[in-house]
Amino acid sequence: MAKVGYIFKADRYDGFEADKEWMQKYGCVQVIEELVENEALRPRWKQLVANLERGDEIVVAKFSNALRGSRELSAFIELCRIKVVRIISIHDRIDSRGKLFPETTAADVLDMFGALPEEVAVLRYSSAHVMNLQQKAKVPRKTMKAMDKADRENTIVDMHVNGHSFEDIMAVSGYNSRSSVFSVLNRHGVKLNRGKFKGPLGKRKPKDGQ
């Protein structure tokens, strides 16, 4: 009978260290961490569930962090019922034995089930978005130079819109000056709002109040 924890390391997961510490203090012999690039397949989660034995305890940070939908949650609960595995969800404040969070009501559990699809969708979108940005940011300079002009400029616009610094954009695009990046953004009608001025190049005016 072992206690084991699981955390999917979603991007900007500010509570990761606190949740891991909670699991360790509770007595988890291992806290399994799933990396964001494995969000689609969750190989470590599948391995963990397959290795559960009768009487084990599994601790998750939140059901929406560990599972990818209501159907998967239902199958997981049924498996744990058959194997007599105790389930603890820290932030949902649910303990299948009803000991750790006695104040949790049936209404709270139903709210968790109702909110699960939306929470999972938000987490999956955020993870996919981060992976997309990371892949674009890692494009080698030679590869970027080999792109056609349209793809190259679209990548520059996407990076700017998503908040990348000009240094990152120049490193990926192969441009050696900010003016070249500004020219691309200007051609695509991107509203520039950095520094003392705003608006397209050539028609820029001071920000309000300056």
PDB file of C-alpha atoms in Angstrom:
ATOM      1  CA  MET A   1       0.000   0.000   0.000  1.00  0.00           C
ATOM      2  CA  ALA A   2       1.795   3.101  -1.266  1.00  0.00           C
ATOM      3  CA  LYS A   3       1.018   6.787  -1.525  1.00  0.00           C
ATOM      4  CA  VAL A   4       1.977   8.463  -4.792  1.00  0.00           C
ATOM      5  CA  GLY A   5       1.404  11.969  -6.157  1.00  0.00           C
ATOM      6  CA  TYR A   6       0.941  13.251  -9.693  1.00  0.00           C
ATOM      7  CA  ILE A   7       1.278  16.779 -11.117  1.00  0.00           C
ATOM      8  CA  PHE A   8       0.983  17.888 -14.718  1.00  0.00           C
ATOM      9  CA  LYS A   9       3.434  20.794 -15.023  1.00  0.00           C
ATOM     10  CA  ALA A  10       1.189  23.145 -16.969  1.00  0.00           C
ATOM     11  CA  ASP A  11       2.701  26.440 -18.073  1.00  0.00           C
ATOM     12  CA  ARG A  12       2.528  29.214 -15.467  1.00  0.00           C
ATOM     13  CA  TYR A  13       1.549  26.665 -12.811  1.00  0.00           C
ATOM     14  CA  ASP A  14       2.365  28.875  -9.823  1.00  0.00           C
ATOM     15  CA  GLY A  15       1.267  26.301  -7.260  1.00  0.00           C
ATOM     16  CA  PHE A  16       3.607  23.528  -8.397  1.00  0.00           C
ATOM     17  CA  GLU A  17       6.110  23.724  -5.537  1.00  0.00           C
ATOM     18  CA  ALA A  18       3.410  24.136  -2.881  1.00  0.00           C
ATOM     19  CA  ASP A  19       1.439  21.152  -4.219  1.00  0.00           C
ATOM     20  CA  LYS A  20       4.554  18.996  -4.430  1.00  0.00           C
ATOM     21  CA  GLU A  21       5.436  19.905  -0.841  1.00  0.00           C
ATOM     22  CA  TRP A  22       1.875  19.025   0.287  1.00  0.00           C
ATOM     23  CA  MET A  23       2.195  15.598  -1.315  1.00  0.00           C
ATOM     24  CA  GLN A  24       5.589  14.957   0.223  1.00  0.00           C
ATOM     25  CA  LYS A  25       4.409  15.966   3.688  1.00  0.00           C
ATOM     26  CA  TYR A  26       1.391  13.709   3.284  1.00  0.00           C
ATOM     27  CA  GLY A  27       3.795  10.823   2.781  1.00  0.00           C
ATOM     28  CA  CYS A  28       3.907  10.241  -0.966  1.00  0.00           C
ATOM     29  CA  VAL A  29       6.839   7.958  -1.762  1.00  0.00           C
ATOM     30  CA  GLN A  30       7.058   9.604  -5.186  1.00  0.00           C
ATOM     31  CA  VAL A  31       5.635  12.690  -6.895  1.00  0.00           C
ATOM     32  CA  ILE A  32       5.387  12.050 -10.626  1.00  0.00           C
ATOM     33  CA  GLU A  33       5.795  15.153 -12.796  1.00  0.00           C
ATOM     34  CA  GLU A  34       4.366  15.185 -16.322  1.00  0.00           C
ATOM     35  CA  LEU A  35       6.018  17.664 -18.698  1.00  0.00           C
ATOM     36  CA  VAL A  36       3.935  20.054 -20.788  1.00  0.00           C
ATOM     37  CA  GLU A  37       5.188  18.617 -24.084  1.00  0.00           C
ATOM     38  CA  ASN A  38       3.538  15.296 -23.114  1.00  0.00           C
ATOM     39  CA  GLU A  39       0.110  16.847 -22.550  1.00  0.00           C
ATOM     40  CA  ALA A  40      -1.568  14.926 -25.375  1.00  0.00           C
ATOM     41  CA  LEU A  41      -0.445  11.400 -24.435  1.00  0.00           C
ATOM     42  CA  ARG A  42       0.265  11.699 -20.679  1.00  0.00           C
ATOM     43  CA  PRO A  43       2.587   8.629 -20.659  1.00  0.00           C
ATOM     44  CA  ARG A  44       3.604   9.016 -16.998  1.00  0.00           C
ATOM     45  CA  TRP A  45      -0.024   9.307 -15.873  1.00  0.00           C
ATOM     46  CA  LYS A  46      -0.983   6.181 -17.824  1.00  0.00           C
ATOM     47  CA  GLN A  47       1.937   4.278 -16.350  1.00  0.00           C
ATOM     48  CA  LEU A  48       1.007   5.411 -12.839  1.00  0.00           C
ATOM     49  CA  VAL A  49      -2.631   4.337 -13.192  1.00  0.00           C
ATOM     50  CA  ALA A  50      -1.620   0.973 -14.697  1.00  0.00           C
ATOM     51  CA  ASN A  51       0.704   0.286 -11.744  1.00  0.00           C
ATOM     52  CA  LEU A  52      -1.816   1.049  -8.994  1.00  0.00           C
ATOM     53  CA  GLU A  53      -2.369  -1.842  -6.626  1.00  0.00           C
ATOM     54  CA  ARG A  54      -5.084  -2.655  -4.129  1.00  0.00           C
ATOM     55  CA  GLY A  55      -4.996  -0.294  -1.156  1.00  0.00           C
ATOM     56  CA  ASP A  56      -2.748   2.350  -2.754  1.00  0.00           C
ATOM     57  CA  GLU A  57      -3.442   6.070  -2.415  1.00  0.00           C
ATOM     58  CA  ILE A  58      -3.122   8.544  -5.294  1.00  0.00           C
ATOM     59  CA  VAL A  59      -2.887  12.300  -4.730  1.00  0.00           C
ATOM     60  CA  VAL A  60      -3.480  14.822  -7.529  1.00  0.00           C
ATOM     61  CA  ALA A  61      -3.213  18.600  -7.401  1.00  0.00           C
ATOM     62  CA  LYS A  62      -6.616  18.930  -9.081  1.00  0.00           C
ATOM     63  CA  PHE A  63      -8.734  16.585 -11.176  1.00  0.00           C
ATOM     64  CA  SER A  64      -8.582  18.977 -14.144  1.00  0.00           C
ATOM     65  CA  ASN A  65      -4.775  18.958 -13.846  1.00  0.00           C
ATOM     66  CA  ALA A  66      -4.508  15.179 -13.998  1.00  0.00           C
ATOM     67  CA  LEU A  67      -7.387  14.142 -16.254  1.00  0.00           C
ATOM     68  CA  ARG A  68      -8.447  15.288 -19.722  1.00  0.00           C
ATOM     69  CA  GLY A  69     -12.227  15.113 -19.459  1.00  0.00           C
ATOM     70  CA  SER A  70     -15.310  13.800 -17.667  1.00  0.00           C
ATOM     71  CA  ARG A  71     -15.218  10.405 -19.426  1.00  0.00           C
ATOM     72  CA  GLU A  72     -11.618   9.840 -18.351  1.00  0.00           C
ATOM     73  CA  LEU A  73     -12.470  10.921 -14.806  1.00  0.00           C
ATOM     74  CA  SER A  74     -15.371   8.448 -14.687  1.00  0.00           C
ATOM     75  CA  ALA A  75     -13.154   5.575 -15.865  1.00  0.00           C
ATOM     76  CA  PHE A  76     -10.465   6.539 -13.356  1.00  0.00           C
ATOM     77  CA  ILE A  77     -12.916   6.594 -10.440  1.00  0.00           C
ATOM     78  CA  GLU A  78     -14.311   3.198 -11.453  1.00  0.00           C
ATOM     79  CA  LEU A  79     -10.805   1.712 -11.648  1.00  0.00           C
ATOM     80  CA  CYS A  80      -9.956   3.058  -8.198  1.00  0.00           C
ATOM     81  CA  ARG A  81     -13.231   1.681  -6.836  1.00  0.00           C
ATOM     82  CA  ILE A  82     -12.418  -1.792  -8.116  1.00  0.00           C
ATOM     83  CA  LYS A  83      -8.853  -1.680  -6.810  1.00  0.00           C
ATOM     84  CA  VAL A  84      -9.897   0.009  -3.534  1.00  0.00           C
ATOM     85  CA  VAL A  85      -7.521   2.901  -4.243  1.00  0.00           C
ATOM     86  CA  ARG A  86      -7.981   6.075  -2.221  1.00  0.00           C
ATOM     87  CA  ILE A  87      -8.199   9.275  -4.298  1.00  0.00           C
ATOM     88  CA  ILE A  88      -7.213  12.685  -2.931  1.00  0.00           C
ATOM     89  CA  SER A  89      -7.508  15.934  -4.886  1.00  0.00           C
ATOM     90  CA  ILE A  90      -5.873  18.834  -3.064  1.00  0.00           C
ATOM     91  CA  HIS A  91      -7.545  21.852  -4.666  1.00  0.00           C
ATOM     92  CA  ASP A  92     -10.893  20.172  -5.262  1.00  0.00           C
ATOM     93  CA  ARG A  93     -10.743  19.288  -1.541  1.00  0.00           C
ATOM     94  CA  ILE A  94     -11.959  15.775  -2.192  1.00  0.00           C
ATOM     95  CA  ASP A  95     -10.910  12.626  -0.345  1.00  0.00           C
ATOM     96  CA  SER A  96     -12.667   9.437  -1.445  1.00  0.00           C
ATOM     97  CA  ARG A  97     -12.555   8.246   2.171  1.00  0.00           C
ATOM     98  CA  GLY A  98     -14.095  11.473   3.409  1.00  0.00           C
ATOM     99  CA  LYS A  99     -11.453  12.095   6.091  1.00  0.00           C
ATOM    100  CA  LEU A 100      -9.191  14.950   4.941  1.00  0.00           C
ATOM    101  CA  PHE A 101     -11.888  17.404   3.826  1.00  0.00           C
ATOM    102  CA  PRO A 102     -15.014  16.662   5.894  1.00  0.00           C
ATOM    103  CA  GLU A 103     -16.471  20.074   5.033  1.00  0.00           C
ATOM    104  CA  THR A 104     -16.724  19.202   1.320  1.00  0.00           C
ATOM    105  CA  THR A 105     -20.356  18.660   0.353  1.00  0.00           C
ATOM    106  CA  ALA A 106     -22.054  16.731  -2.425  1.00  0.00           C
ATOM    107  CA  ALA A 107     -22.782  20.083  -4.079  1.00  0.00           C
ATOM    108  CA  ASP A 108     -19.037  20.840  -4.120  1.00  0.00           C
ATOM    109  CA  VAL A 109     -18.344  17.524  -5.843  1.00  0.00           C
ATOM    110  CA  LEU A 110     -21.052  18.177  -8.438  1.00  0.00           C
ATOM    111  CA  ASP A 111     -19.594  21.655  -9.055  1.00  0.00           C
ATOM    112  CA  MET A 112     -16.213  20.035  -9.698  1.00  0.00           C
ATOM    113  CA  PHE A 113     -17.740  17.661 -12.256  1.00  0.00           C
ATOM    114  CA  GLY A 114     -19.566  20.527 -13.948  1.00  0.00           C
ATOM    115  CA  ALA A 115     -16.502  22.770 -14.168  1.00  0.00           C
ATOM    116  CA  LEU A 116     -14.104  20.020 -15.284  1.00  0.00           C
ATOM    117  CA  PRO A 117     -14.603  20.258 -19.089  1.00  0.00           C
ATOM    118  CA  GLU A 118     -14.050  24.020 -19.114  1.00  0.00           C
ATOM    119  CA  GLU A 119     -10.997  23.842 -16.845  1.00  0.00           C
ATOM    120  CA  VAL A 120      -9.464  21.079 -18.958  1.00  0.00           C
ATOM    121  CA  ALA A 121     -10.107  23.038 -22.165  1.00  0.00           C
ATOM    122  CA  VAL A 122      -8.389  26.134 -20.752  1.00  0.00           C
ATOM    123  CA  LEU A 123      -5.388  24.109 -19.593  1.00  0.00           C
ATOM    124  CA  ARG A 124      -5.047  22.305 -22.934  1.00  0.00           C
ATOM    125  CA  TYR A 125      -5.320  25.549 -24.901  1.00  0.00           C
ATOM    126  CA  SER A 126      -2.692  27.215 -22.718  1.00  0.00           C
ATOM    127  CA  SER A 127      -0.306  24.270 -23.054  1.00  0.00           C
ATOM    128  CA  ALA A 128      -0.743  24.074 -26.837  1.00  0.00           C
ATOM    129  CA  HIS A 129      -0.228  27.831 -27.150  1.00  0.00           C
ATOM    130  CA  VAL A 130       3.010  27.722 -25.160  1.00  0.00           C
ATOM    131  CA  MET A 131       4.322  24.786 -27.173  1.00  0.00           C
ATOM    132  CA  ASN A 132       3.524  26.641 -30.396  1.00  0.00           C
ATOM    133  CA  LEU A 133       5.405  29.741 -29.247  1.00  0.00           C
ATOM    134  CA  GLN A 134       8.371  27.692 -28.056  1.00  0.00           C
ATOM    135  CA  GLN A 135       8.609  25.916 -31.393  1.00  0.00           C
ATOM    136  CA  LYS A 136       8.536  29.203 -33.289  1.00  0.00           C
ATOM    137  CA  ALA A 137      11.117  30.761 -30.977  1.00  0.00           C
ATOM    138  CA  LYS A 138      13.462  27.833 -31.563  1.00  0.00           C
ATOM    139  CA  VAL A 139      13.468  28.051 -35.357  1.00  0.00           C
ATOM    140  CA  PRO A 140      17.164  28.159 -36.399  1.00  0.00           C
ATOM    141  CA  ARG A 141      18.279  31.299 -38.209  1.00  0.00           C
ATOM    142  CA  LYS A 142      19.190  29.340 -41.357  1.00  0.00           C
ATOM    143  CA  THR A 143      15.721  27.782 -41.429  1.00  0.00           C
ATOM    144  CA  MET A 144      14.064  31.190 -41.075  1.00  0.00           C
ATOM    145  CA  LYS A 145      16.162  32.627 -43.873  1.00  0.00           C
ATOM    146  CA  ALA A 146      15.113  29.731 -46.098  1.00  0.00           C
ATOM    147  CA  MET A 147      11.424  30.535 -45.588  1.00  0.00           C
ATOM    148  CA  ASP A 148       9.587  32.493 -48.202  1.00  0.00           C
ATOM    149  CA  LYS A 149       8.976  36.151 -47.420  1.00  0.00           C
ATOM    150  CA  ALA A 150       5.339  35.686 -46.401  1.00  0.00           C
ATOM    151  CA  ASP A 151       6.073  32.943 -43.853  1.00  0.00           C
ATOM    152  CA  ARG A 152       9.002  34.858 -42.453  1.00  0.00           C
ATOM    153  CA  GLU A 153       7.014  38.037 -41.951  1.00  0.00           C
ATOM    154  CA  ASN A 154       4.009  36.176 -40.520  1.00  0.00           C
ATOM    155  CA  THR A 155       6.280  34.584 -37.913  1.00  0.00           C
ATOM    156  CA  ILE A 156       7.643  38.008 -36.959  1.00  0.00           C
ATOM    157  CA  VAL A 157       4.123  39.400 -36.593  1.00  0.00           C
ATOM    158  CA  ASP A 158       2.991  36.406 -34.508  1.00  0.00           C
ATOM    159  CA  MET A 159       5.968  36.724 -32.172  1.00  0.00           C
ATOM    160  CA  HIS A 160       5.372  40.449 -31.700  1.00  0.00           C
ATOM    161  CA  VAL A 161       1.646  40.003 -31.021  1.00  0.00           C
ATOM    162  CA  ASN A 162       2.409  37.291 -28.468  1.00  0.00           C
ATOM    163  CA  GLY A 163       4.778  39.533 -26.533  1.00  0.00           C
ATOM    164  CA  HIS A 164       8.247  38.352 -27.594  1.00  0.00           C
ATOM    165  CA  SER A 165      11.032  40.894 -27.209  1.00  0.00           C
ATOM    166  CA  PHE A 166      12.649  42.522 -30.228  1.00  0.00           C
ATOM    167  CA  GLU A 167      15.860  40.701 -29.323  1.00  0.00           C
ATOM    168  CA  ASP A 168      14.049  37.343 -29.619  1.00  0.00           C
ATOM    169  CA  ILE A 169      12.401  38.374 -32.880  1.00  0.00           C
ATOM    170  CA  MET A 170      15.698  39.491 -34.385  1.00  0.00           C
ATOM    171  CA  ALA A 171      17.433  36.291 -33.256  1.00  0.00           C
ATOM    172  CA  VAL A 172      14.796  34.145 -34.959  1.00  0.00           C
ATOM    173  CA  SER A 173      14.273  36.265 -38.073  1.00  0.00           C
ATOM    174  CA  GLY A 174      17.916  36.903 -38.843  1.00  0.00           C
ATOM    175  CA  TYR A 175      17.403  40.683 -38.963  1.00  0.00           C
ATOM    176  CA  ASN A 176      20.166  42.724 -37.388  1.00  0.00           C
ATOM    177  CA  SER A 177      18.229  45.895 -36.609  1.00  0.00           C
ATOM    178  CA  ARG A 178      15.006  46.933 -34.936  1.00  0.00           C
ATOM    179  CA  SER A 179      14.123  49.132 -37.907  1.00  0.00           C
ATOM    180  CA  SER A 180      13.856  46.041 -40.129  1.00  0.00           C
ATOM    181  CA  VAL A 181      11.433  44.433 -37.678  1.00  0.00           C
ATOM    182  CA  PHE A 182       9.450  47.687 -37.410  1.00  0.00           C
ATOM    183  CA  SER A 183       9.211  47.801 -41.205  1.00  0.00           C
ATOM    184  CA  VAL A 184       7.698  44.303 -41.327  1.00  0.00           C
ATOM    185  CA  LEU A 185       5.199  45.130 -38.581  1.00  0.00           C
ATOM    186  CA  ASN A 186       4.308  48.373 -40.303  1.00  0.00           C
ATOM    187  CA  ARG A 187       3.620  46.598 -43.616  1.00  0.00           C
ATOM    188  CA  HIS A 188       1.234  44.261 -41.837  1.00  0.00           C
ATOM    189  CA  GLY A 189      -0.616  47.099 -40.147  1.00  0.00           C
ATOM    190  CA  VAL A 190       0.390  46.097 -36.614  1.00  0.00           C
ATOM    191  CA  LYS A 191      -0.384  48.793 -34.067  1.00  0.00           C
ATOM    192  CA  LEU A 192       2.876  49.629 -32.356  1.00  0.00           C
ATOM    193  CA  ASN A 193       2.684  50.782 -28.772  1.00  0.00           C
ATOM    194  CA  ARG A 194       6.191  50.542 -27.404  1.00  0.00           C
ATOM    195  CA  GLY A 195       8.250  53.415 -26.160  1.00  0.00           C
ATOM    196  CA  LYS A 196       7.119  57.075 -26.331  1.00  0.00           C
ATOM    197  CA  PHE A 197       5.103  56.724 -29.532  1.00  0.00           C
ATOM    198  CA  LYS A 198       2.267  54.673 -30.931  1.00  0.00           C
ATOM    199  CA  GLY A 199       0.792  53.965 -34.365  1.00  0.00           C
ATOM    200  CA  PRO A 200       2.306  52.800 -37.677  1.00  0.00           C
ATOM    201  CA  LEU A 201       5.739  54.007 -38.708  1.00  0.00           C
ATOM    202  CA  GLY A 202       5.589  57.257 -40.617  1.00  0.00           C
ATOM    203  CA  LYS A 203       2.272  58.243 -39.010  1.00  0.00           C
ATOM    204  CA  ARG A 204       3.217  57.901 -35.410  1.00  0.00           C
ATOM    205  CA  LYS A 205       2.095  60.361 -32.765  1.00  0.00           C
ATOM    206  CA  PRO A 206       2.887  60.786 -29.073  1.00  0.00           C
ATOM    207  CA  LYS A 207       0.858  58.677 -26.645  1.00  0.00           C
ATOM    208  CA  ASP A 208      -2.008  60.461 -24.917  1.00  0.00           C
ATOM    209  CA  GLY A 209      -0.765  62.890 -22.299  1.00  0.00           C
ATOM    210  CA  GLN A 210       2.778  63.150 -23.723  1.00  0.00           C
TER     211      GLN A 210
END
